[in-house]
Coordinates of C-alpha atoms and ligand atoms in Angstrom, one line a residue:
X1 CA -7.9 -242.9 -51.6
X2 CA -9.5 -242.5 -54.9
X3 CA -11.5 -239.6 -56.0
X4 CA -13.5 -239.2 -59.2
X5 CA -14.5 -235.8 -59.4
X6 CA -17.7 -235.2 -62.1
X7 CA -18.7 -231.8 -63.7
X8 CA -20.0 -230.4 -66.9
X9 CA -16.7 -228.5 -67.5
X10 CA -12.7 -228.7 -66.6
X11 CA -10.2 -226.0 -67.5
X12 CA -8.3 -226.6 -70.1
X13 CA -10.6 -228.9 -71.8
X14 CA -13.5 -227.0 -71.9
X15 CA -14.5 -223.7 -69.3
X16 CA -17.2 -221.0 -69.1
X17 CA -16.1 -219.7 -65.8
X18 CA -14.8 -220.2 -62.5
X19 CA -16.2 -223.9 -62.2
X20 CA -14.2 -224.6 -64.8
X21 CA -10.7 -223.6 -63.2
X22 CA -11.8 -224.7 -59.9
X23 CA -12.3 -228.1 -61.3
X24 CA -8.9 -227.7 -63.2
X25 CA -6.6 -226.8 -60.4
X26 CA -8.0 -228.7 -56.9
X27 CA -7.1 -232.1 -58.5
X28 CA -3.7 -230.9 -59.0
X29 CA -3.2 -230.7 -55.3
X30 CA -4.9 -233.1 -53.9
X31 CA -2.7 -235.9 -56.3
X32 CA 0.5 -234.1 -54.5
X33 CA -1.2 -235.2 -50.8
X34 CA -1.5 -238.9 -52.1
X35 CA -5.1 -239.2 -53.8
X36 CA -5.8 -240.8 -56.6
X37 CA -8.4 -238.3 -58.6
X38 CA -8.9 -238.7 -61.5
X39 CA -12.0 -236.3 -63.3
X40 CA -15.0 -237.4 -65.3
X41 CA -16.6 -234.4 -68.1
X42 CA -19.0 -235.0 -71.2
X43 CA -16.8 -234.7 -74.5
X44 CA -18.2 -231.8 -75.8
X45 CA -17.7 -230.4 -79.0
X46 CA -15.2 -228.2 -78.2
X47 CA -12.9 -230.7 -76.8
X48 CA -12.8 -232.9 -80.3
X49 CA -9.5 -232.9 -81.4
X50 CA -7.8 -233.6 -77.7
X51 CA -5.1 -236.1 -77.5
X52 CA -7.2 -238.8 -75.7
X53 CA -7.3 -242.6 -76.1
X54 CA -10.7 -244.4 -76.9
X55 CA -11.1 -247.0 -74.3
X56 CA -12.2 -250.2 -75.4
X57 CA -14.8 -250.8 -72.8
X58 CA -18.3 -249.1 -73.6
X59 CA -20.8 -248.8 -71.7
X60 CA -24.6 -248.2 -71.6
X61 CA -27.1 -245.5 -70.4
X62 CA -30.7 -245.7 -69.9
X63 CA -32.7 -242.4 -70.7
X64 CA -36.3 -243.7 -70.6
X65 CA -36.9 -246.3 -72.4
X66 CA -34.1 -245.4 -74.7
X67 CA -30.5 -247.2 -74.1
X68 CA -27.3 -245.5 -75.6
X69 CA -24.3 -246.7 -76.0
X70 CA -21.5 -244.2 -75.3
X71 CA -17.7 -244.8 -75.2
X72 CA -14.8 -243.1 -73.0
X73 CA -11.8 -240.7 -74.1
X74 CA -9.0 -241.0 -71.7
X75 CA -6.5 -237.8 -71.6
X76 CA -4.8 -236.0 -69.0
X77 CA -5.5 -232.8 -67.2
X78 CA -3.3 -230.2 -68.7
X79 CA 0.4 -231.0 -68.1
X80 CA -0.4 -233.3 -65.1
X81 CA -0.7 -236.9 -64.7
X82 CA -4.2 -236.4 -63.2
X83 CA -6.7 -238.7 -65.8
X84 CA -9.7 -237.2 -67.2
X85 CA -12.0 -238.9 -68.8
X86 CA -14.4 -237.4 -71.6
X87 CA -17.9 -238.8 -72.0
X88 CA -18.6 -239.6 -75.4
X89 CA -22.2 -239.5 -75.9
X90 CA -22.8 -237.8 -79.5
X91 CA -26.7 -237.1 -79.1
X92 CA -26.5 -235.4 -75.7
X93 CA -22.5 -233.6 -75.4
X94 CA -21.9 -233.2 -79.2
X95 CA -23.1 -229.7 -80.0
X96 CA -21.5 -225.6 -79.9
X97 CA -22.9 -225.2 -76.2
X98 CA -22.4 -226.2 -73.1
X99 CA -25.8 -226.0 -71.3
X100 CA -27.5 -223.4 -74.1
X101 CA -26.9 -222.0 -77.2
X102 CA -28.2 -218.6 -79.4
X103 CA -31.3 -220.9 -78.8
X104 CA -31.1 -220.7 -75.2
X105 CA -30.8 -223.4 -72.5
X106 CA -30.7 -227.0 -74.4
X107 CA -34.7 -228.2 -73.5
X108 CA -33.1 -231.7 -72.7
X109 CA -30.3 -230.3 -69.9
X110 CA -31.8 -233.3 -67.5
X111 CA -31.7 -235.7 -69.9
X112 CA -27.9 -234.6 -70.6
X113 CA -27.4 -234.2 -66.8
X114 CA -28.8 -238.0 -66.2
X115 CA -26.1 -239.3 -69.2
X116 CA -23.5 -237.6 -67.5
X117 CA -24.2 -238.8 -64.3
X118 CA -24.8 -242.4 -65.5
X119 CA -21.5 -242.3 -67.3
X120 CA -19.8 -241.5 -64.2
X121 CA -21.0 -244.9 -62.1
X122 CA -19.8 -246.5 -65.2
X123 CA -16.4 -245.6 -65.8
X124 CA -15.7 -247.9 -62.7
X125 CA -16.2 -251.1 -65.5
X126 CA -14.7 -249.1 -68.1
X127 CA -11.4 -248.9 -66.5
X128 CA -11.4 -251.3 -63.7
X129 CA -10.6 -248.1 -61.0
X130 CA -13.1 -247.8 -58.5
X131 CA -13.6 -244.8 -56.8
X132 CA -13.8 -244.5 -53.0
X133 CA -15.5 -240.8 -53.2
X134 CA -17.4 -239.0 -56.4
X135 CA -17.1 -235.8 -55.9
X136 CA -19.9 -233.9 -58.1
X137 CA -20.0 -230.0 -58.6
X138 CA -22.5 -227.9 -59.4
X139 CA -26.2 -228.9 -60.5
X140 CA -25.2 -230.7 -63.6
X141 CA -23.2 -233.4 -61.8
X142 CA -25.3 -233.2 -58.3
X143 CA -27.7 -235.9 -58.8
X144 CA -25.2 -238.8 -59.3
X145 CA -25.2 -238.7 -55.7
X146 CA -28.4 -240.0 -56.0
X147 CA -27.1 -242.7 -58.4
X148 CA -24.6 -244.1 -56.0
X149 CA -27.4 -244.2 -53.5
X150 CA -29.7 -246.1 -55.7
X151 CA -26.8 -248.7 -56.7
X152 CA -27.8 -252.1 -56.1
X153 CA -25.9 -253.0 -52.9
X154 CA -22.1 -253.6 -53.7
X155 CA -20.7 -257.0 -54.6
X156 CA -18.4 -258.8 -52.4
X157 CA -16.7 -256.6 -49.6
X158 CA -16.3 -253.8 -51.7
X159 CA -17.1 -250.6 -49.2
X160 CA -20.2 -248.4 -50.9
X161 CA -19.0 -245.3 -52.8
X162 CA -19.9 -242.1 -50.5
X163 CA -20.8 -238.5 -52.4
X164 CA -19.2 -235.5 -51.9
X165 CA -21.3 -232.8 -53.6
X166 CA -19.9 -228.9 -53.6
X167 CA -22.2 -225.8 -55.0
X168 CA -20.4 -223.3 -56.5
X169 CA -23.2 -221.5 -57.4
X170 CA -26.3 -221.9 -55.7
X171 CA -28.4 -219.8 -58.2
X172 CA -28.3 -221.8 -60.9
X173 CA -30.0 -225.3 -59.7
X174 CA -31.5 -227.1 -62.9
X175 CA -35.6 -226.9 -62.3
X176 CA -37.1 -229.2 -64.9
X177 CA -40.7 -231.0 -64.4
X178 CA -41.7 -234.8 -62.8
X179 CA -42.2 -236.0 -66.5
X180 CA -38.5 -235.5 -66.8
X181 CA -37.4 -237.2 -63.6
X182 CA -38.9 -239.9 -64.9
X183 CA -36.4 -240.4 -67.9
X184 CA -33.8 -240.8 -64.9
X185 CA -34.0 -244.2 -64.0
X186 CA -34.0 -243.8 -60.8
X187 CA -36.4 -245.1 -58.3
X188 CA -39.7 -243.4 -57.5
X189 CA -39.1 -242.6 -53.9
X190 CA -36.5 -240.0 -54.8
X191 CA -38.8 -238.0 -55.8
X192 CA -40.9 -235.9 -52.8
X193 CA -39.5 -233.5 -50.4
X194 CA -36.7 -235.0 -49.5
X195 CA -35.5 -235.9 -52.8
X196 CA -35.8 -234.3 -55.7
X197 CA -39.1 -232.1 -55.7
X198 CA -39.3 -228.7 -54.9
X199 CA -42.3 -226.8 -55.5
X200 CA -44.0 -229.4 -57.5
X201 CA -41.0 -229.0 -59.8
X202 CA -38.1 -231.3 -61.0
X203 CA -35.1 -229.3 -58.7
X204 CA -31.8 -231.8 -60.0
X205 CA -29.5 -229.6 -57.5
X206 CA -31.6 -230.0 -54.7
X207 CA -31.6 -233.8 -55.1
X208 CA -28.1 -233.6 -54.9
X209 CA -28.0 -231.7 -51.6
X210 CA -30.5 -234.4 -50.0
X211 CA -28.6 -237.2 -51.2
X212 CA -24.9 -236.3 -50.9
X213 CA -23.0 -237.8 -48.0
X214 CA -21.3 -234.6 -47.6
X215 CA -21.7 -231.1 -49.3
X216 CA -19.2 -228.0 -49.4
X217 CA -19.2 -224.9 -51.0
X218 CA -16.3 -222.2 -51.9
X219 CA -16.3 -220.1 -49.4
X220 CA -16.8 -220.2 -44.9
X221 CA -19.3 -216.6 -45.3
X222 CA -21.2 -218.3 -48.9
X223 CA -21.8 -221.2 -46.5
X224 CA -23.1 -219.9 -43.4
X225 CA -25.0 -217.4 -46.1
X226 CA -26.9 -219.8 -47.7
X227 CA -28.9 -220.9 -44.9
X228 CA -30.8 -217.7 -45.0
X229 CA -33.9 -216.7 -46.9
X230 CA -32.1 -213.7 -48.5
X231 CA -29.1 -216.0 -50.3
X232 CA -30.5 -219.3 -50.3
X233 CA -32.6 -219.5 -53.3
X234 CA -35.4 -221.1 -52.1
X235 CA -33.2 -224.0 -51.1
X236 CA -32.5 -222.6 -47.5
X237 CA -34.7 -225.1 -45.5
X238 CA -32.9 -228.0 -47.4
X239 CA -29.5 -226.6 -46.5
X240 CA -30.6 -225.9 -42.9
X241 CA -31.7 -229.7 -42.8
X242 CA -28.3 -230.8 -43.9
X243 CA -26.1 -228.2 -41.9
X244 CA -24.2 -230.6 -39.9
X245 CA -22.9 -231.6 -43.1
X246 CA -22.1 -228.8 -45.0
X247 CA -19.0 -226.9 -44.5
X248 CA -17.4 -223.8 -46.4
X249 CA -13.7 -224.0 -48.0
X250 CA -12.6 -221.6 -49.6
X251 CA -11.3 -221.4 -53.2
X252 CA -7.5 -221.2 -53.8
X253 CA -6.1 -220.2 -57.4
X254 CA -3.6 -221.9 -59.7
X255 CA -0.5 -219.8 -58.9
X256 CA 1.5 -221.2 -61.7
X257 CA -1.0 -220.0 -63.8
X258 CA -1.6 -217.0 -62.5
X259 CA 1.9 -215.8 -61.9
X260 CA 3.0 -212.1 -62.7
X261 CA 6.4 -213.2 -63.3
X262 CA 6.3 -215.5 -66.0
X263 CA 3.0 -214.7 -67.6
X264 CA 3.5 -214.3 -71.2
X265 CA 0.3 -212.3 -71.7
X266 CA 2.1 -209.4 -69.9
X267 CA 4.0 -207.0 -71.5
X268 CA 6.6 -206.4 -68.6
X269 CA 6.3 -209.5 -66.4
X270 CA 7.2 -208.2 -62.8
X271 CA 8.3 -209.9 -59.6
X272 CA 6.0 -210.2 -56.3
X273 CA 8.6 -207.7 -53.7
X274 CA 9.4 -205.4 -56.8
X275 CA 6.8 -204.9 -58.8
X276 CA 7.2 -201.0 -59.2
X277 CA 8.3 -200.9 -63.0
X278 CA 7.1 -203.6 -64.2
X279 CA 3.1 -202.2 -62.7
X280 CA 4.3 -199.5 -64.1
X281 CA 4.8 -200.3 -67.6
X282 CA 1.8 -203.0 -67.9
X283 CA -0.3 -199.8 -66.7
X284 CA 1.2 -198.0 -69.7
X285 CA 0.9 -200.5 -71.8
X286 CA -2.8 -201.1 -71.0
X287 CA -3.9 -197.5 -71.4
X288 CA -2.3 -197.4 -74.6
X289 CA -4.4 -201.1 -75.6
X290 CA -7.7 -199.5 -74.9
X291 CA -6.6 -195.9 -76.6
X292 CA -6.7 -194.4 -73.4
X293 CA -4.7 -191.6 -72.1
X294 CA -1.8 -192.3 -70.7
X295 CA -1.4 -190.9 -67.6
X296 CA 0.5 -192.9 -65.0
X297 CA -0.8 -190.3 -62.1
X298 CA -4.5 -191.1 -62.7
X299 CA -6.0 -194.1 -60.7
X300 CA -6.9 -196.4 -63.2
X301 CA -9.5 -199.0 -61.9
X302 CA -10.5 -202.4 -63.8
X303 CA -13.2 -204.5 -64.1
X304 CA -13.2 -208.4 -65.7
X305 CA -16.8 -209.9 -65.5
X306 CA -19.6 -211.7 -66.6
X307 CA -22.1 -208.8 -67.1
X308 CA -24.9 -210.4 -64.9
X309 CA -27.3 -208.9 -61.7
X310 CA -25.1 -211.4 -59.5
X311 CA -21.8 -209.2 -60.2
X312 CA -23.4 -205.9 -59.8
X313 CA -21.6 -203.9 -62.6
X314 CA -25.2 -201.8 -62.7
X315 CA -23.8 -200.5 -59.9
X316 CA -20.6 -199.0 -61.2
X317 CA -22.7 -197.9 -64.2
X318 CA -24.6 -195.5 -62.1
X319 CA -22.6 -193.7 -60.4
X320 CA -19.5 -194.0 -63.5
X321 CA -21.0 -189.9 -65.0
X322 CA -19.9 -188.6 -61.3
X323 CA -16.9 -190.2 -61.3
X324 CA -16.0 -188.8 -64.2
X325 CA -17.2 -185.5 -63.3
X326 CA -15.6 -185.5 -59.7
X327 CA -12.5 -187.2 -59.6
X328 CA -9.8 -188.0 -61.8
X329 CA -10.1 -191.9 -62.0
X330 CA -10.0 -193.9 -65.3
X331 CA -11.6 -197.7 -65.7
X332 CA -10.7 -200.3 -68.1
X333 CA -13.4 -202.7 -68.6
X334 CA -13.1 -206.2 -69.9
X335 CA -16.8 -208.6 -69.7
X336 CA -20.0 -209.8 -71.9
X337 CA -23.5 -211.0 -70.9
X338 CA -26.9 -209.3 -70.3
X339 CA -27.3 -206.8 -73.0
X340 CA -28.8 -203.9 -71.1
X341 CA -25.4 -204.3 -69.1
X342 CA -22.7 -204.1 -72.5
X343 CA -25.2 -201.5 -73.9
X344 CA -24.6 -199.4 -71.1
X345 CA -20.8 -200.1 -70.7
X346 CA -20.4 -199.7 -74.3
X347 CA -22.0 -195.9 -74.2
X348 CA -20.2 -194.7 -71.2
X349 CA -16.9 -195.7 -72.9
X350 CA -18.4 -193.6 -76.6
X351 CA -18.5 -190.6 -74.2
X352 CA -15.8 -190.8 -72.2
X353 CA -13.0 -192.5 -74.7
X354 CA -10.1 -191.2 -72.8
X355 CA -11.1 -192.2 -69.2
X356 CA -12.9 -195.3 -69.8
X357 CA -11.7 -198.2 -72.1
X358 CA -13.8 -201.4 -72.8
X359 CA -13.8 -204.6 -74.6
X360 CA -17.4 -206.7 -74.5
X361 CA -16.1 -210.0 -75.0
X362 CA -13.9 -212.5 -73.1
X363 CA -10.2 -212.0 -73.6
X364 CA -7.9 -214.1 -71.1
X365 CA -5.0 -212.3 -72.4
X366 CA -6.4 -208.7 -72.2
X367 CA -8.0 -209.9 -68.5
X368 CA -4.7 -210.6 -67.6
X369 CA -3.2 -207.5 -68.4
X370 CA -6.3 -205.8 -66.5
X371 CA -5.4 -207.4 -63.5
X372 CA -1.8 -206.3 -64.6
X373 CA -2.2 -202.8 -65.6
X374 CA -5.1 -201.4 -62.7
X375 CA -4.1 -200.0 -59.7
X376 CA -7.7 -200.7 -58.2
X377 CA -10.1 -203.7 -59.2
X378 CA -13.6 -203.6 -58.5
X379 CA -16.2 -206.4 -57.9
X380 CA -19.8 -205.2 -56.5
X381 CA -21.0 -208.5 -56.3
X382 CA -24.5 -209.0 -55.1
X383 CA -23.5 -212.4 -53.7
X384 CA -20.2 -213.9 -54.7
X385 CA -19.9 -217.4 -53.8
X386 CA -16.1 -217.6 -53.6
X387 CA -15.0 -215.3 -56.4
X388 CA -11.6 -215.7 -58.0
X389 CA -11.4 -212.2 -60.1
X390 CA -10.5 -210.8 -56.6
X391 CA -7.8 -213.5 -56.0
X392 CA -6.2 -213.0 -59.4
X393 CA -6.4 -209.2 -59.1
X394 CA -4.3 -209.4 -55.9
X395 CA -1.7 -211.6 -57.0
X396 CA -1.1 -209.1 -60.0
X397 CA -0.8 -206.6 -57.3
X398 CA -4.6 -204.6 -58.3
X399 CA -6.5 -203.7 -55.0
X400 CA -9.7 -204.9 -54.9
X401 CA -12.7 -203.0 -54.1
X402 CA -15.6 -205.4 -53.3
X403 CA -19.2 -206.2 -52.1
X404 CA -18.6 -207.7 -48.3
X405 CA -20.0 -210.8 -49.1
X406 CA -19.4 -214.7 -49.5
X407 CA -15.8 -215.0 -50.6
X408 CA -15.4 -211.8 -50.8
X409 CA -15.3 -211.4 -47.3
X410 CA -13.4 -214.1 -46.9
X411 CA -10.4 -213.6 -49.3
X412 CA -10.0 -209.3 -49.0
X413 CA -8.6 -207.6 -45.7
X414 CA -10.6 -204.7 -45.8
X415 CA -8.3 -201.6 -44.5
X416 CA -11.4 -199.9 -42.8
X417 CA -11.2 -202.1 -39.7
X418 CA -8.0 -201.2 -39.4
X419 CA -6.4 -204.4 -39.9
X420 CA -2.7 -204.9 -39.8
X421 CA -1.9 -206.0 -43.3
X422 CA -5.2 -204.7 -45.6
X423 CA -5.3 -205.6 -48.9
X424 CA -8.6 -203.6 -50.1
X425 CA -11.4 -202.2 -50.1
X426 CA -15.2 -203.2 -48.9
X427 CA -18.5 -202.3 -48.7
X428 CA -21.8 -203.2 -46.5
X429 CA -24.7 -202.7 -49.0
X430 CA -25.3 -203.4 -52.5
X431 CA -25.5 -199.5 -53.3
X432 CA -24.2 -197.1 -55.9
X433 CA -23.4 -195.0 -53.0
X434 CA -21.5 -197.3 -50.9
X435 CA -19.6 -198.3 -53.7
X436 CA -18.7 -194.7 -54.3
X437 CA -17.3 -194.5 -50.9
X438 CA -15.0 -196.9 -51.3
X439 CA -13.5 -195.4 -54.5
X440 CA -13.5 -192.4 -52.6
X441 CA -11.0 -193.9 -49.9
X442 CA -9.7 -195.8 -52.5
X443 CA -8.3 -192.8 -54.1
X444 CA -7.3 -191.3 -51.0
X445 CA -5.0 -193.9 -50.3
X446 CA -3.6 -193.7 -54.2
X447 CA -2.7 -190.3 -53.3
X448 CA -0.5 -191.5 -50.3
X449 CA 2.3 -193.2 -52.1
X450 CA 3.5 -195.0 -49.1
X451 CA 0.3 -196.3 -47.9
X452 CA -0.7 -197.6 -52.0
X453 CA 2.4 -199.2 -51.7
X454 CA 2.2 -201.3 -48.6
X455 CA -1.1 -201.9 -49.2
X456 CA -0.2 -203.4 -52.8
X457 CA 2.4 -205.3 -51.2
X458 CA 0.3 -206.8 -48.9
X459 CA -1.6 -208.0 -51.9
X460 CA 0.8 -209.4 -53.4
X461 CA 2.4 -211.5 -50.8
X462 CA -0.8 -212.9 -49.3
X463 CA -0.5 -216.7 -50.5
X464 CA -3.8 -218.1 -51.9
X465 CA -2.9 -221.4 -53.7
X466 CA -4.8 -224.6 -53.6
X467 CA -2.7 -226.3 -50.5
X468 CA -4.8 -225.5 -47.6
X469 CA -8.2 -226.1 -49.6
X470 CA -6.6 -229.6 -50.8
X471 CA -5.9 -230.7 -47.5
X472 CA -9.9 -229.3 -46.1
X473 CA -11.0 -231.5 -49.1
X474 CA -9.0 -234.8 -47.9
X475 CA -10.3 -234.3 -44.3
X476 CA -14.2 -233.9 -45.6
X477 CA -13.6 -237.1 -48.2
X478 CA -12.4 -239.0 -44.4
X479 CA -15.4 -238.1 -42.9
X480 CA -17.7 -239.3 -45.7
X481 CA -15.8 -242.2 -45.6
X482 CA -16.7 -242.8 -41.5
X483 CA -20.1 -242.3 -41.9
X484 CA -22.7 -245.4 -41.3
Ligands
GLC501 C1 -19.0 -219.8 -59.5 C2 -19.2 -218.6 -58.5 C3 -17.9 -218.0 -58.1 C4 -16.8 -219.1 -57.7 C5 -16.7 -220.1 -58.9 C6 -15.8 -221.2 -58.5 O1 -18.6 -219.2 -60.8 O2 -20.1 -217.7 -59.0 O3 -18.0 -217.2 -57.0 O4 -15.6 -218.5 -57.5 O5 -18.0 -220.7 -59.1 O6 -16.1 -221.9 -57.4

């Protein structure tokens, strides 16, 4: 089967989050069950200077009235075999962003969205592969679904492509207005309620959800969640309409990548059934990092994050003054975004130097040795569509503490119910004082050294690679592939 996968970013060509590694690691596994994927991205800026071939093909796309001619860089993804193919298209993909800049959100985002999804369609003449299933992500690849419907019928007995569309975030949709639909090319009657239009508006995600064949998202809860007025973005009735063919699968993460063993960003790597030293001395090592003190007996808690409402930091913020006057836990806090958010952070750690150590900024390395050095790791998320913070924190053997929602809920064994093998901590309501009670018994399980043990253990055993998501993946691709 051959799958072209379509999306504004790929890790380790060019990420901004957890799109990006998501798009990185799935191919990886579904080429070891037998599927040709290969993955279609815009050449940004930031990915000049690749090793990639220029294709001799070019091809055309039609923004308007304008046509532009764009060519296509082939490379592989990472150390695999798995093709990418970079969409060079100076005038749209050639600047420092990748949706906005210090100028905010490029104003022509659906002109740059219709290239993109143009390009994709034509990489089948480029190269002479045709793909069976496109498989777009996110709203800046969701309306080539729409393309493939619009295709002029296919030549000869070739079988028509079918569209796979996954959300991985459904709060960020592309809203634009009819006078840029227009520029799309495509035909008039995809605009309207069941097309692209919501609300009078140009929606480019929602005409993705009407016109894929099949859609997923990252997690079982996220998808049942996003039916519902309260987490569906105004896009509920749209997702109720296509229920029957949406399902949830959740996320997995690259564990050769993420692997406390052999990651060189560690000072002590440590192995998954003895981890005790090597926790130890990364804990050490990241007090020490931050210029906190160095106590090994205090709880130390981290935090890597966008700084955004969705994550919920504000939260922590809050209640952070009584933590530090009524317990004895430290935090170590690595994340960048709104600036009311890394004012805050950046204030509580001036006051409380010793007990709270920050960076604002991303840092893979000094994530890493977050996930590494805490004992605890918390995530308050508001809504957390899959969430992979939580996934990397338990593979480096950090507990998380966590909002009880999307992926959340589906990835952490909370120990409150008492389940057999818990693996964290979570919470009901998006409160300072819910989260405080789950520090609370956080710590109270810190200070029984064979419960924090087992608990950590159980963290670090439970297996959360890409396998079982590939092979969810392969059976939705078969069913788009049976339908009329
Ligand atoms: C988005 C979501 C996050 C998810 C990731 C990958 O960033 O906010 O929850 O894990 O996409 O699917």
């Amino acid at each position: 089967m051959n799958v072209l996968f379509v999306s504004p970013e790929v890790n380790p060509l060019v990420r901004t989050g957890g799109l990006g590694d998501v798009v990185g690691s799935l191919p990886l596994a579904l080429k070891k069950l037998g599927v040709d994927v290969r993955v279609v991205c815009p050449l940004h800026r930031s990915c000049k200077g690749i090793d990639a071939k220029v294709l001799r093909n070019q091809f055309k796309v039609k923004i308007g009235s304008q046509s532009i001619l764009g060519s296509i860089h082939e490379t592989r993804l990472g150390p695999s075999d798995v093709p990418a193919y970079l969409i060079d298209l100076p005038q749209f993909f050639d600047r420092d962003g990748i949706y906005a800049d210090q100028g905010g959100d490029y104003r022509d985002n659906p002109q740059r969205t219709f290239a993109l999804c143009q390009a994709a369609l034509e990489v089948e003449f480029v190269t002479g592969w045709r793909p069976h299933i496109i498989h777009a992500h996110d709203w800046m690849a969701a309306p080539v679904c729409a393309y493939v419907n619009a295709m002029k019928s296919p030549r000869g007995k070739e079988p028509k492509i079918r569209s796979v569309l996954t959300i991985h975030n459904l709060q960020h949709q592309g809203v634009f207005s009819y006078k840029d639909f227009v520029t799309s090319g495509l035909p008039d009657s995809h605009w309207g309620a069941d097309g692209f239009e919501k609300d009078g508006a140009l929606n480019l995600l929602k005409g993705g959800i009407q016109h894929a064949d099949k859609i997923t998202t990252v997690s079982p809860t996220y998808a049942s969640e996003i039916r519902t007025m309260e987490y569906g973005c105004g896009l509920e009735k749209s997702l109720q309409y296509r229920g029957a063919d949406l399902v949830g699968i959740l996320n997995g993460i690259d564990l050769d990548s993420w692997d406390p063993q052999k990651d060189n960003s560690l000072p002590q790597p440590f192995s998954l059934n003895r981890p005790k030293a090597g926790k130890e001395a990364c804990k050490l090592a990241l007090l020490n990092e931050l210029k906190m003190d160095p106590s090994l007996n205090s709880p130390l808690f981290g935090v890597v994050s966008r700084l955004c409402g969705q994550k919920g930091l504000d939260l922590l913020t809050e209640i952070l003054p009584q933590l530090m006057a009524e317990t004895h836990a430290s935090f170590a806090i690595v994340g960048s975004g709104e600036a009311h958010e890394e004012q805050a952070i950046r204030e509580l750690s001036a006051s409380f130097p010793h007990r709270i150590g920050s960076f604002i900024g991303f840092d893979d390395g000094l994530a890493r040795r977050i996930f590494a050095g805490s004992d605890f790791f918390i995530m308050p998320s508001r809504f957390e569509p899959c969430g992979l913070a939580q996934q990397y924190a338990m593979r480096y053997g950090s507990l998380p503490i966590a909002r009880k929602t999307g992926g959340l809920a589906d990835t952490i064994v909370p120990i409150s119910k008492g389940e057999k093998s818990p693996t964290g901590f979570l919470f009901d309501h998006a409160s300072g004082k819910e989260l405080w009670s789950s520090i609370k018994q956080a710590l109270e399980v810190f200070a029984n050294n064979r419960k924090f043990f087992q608990m950590r253990k159980n963290a670090l055993l439970k297996t959360c690679g890409w396998d079982h998501a590939a092979e969810q993946y392969l059976q939705t691709y078969q069913w788009a592939l049976e339908m009329d």
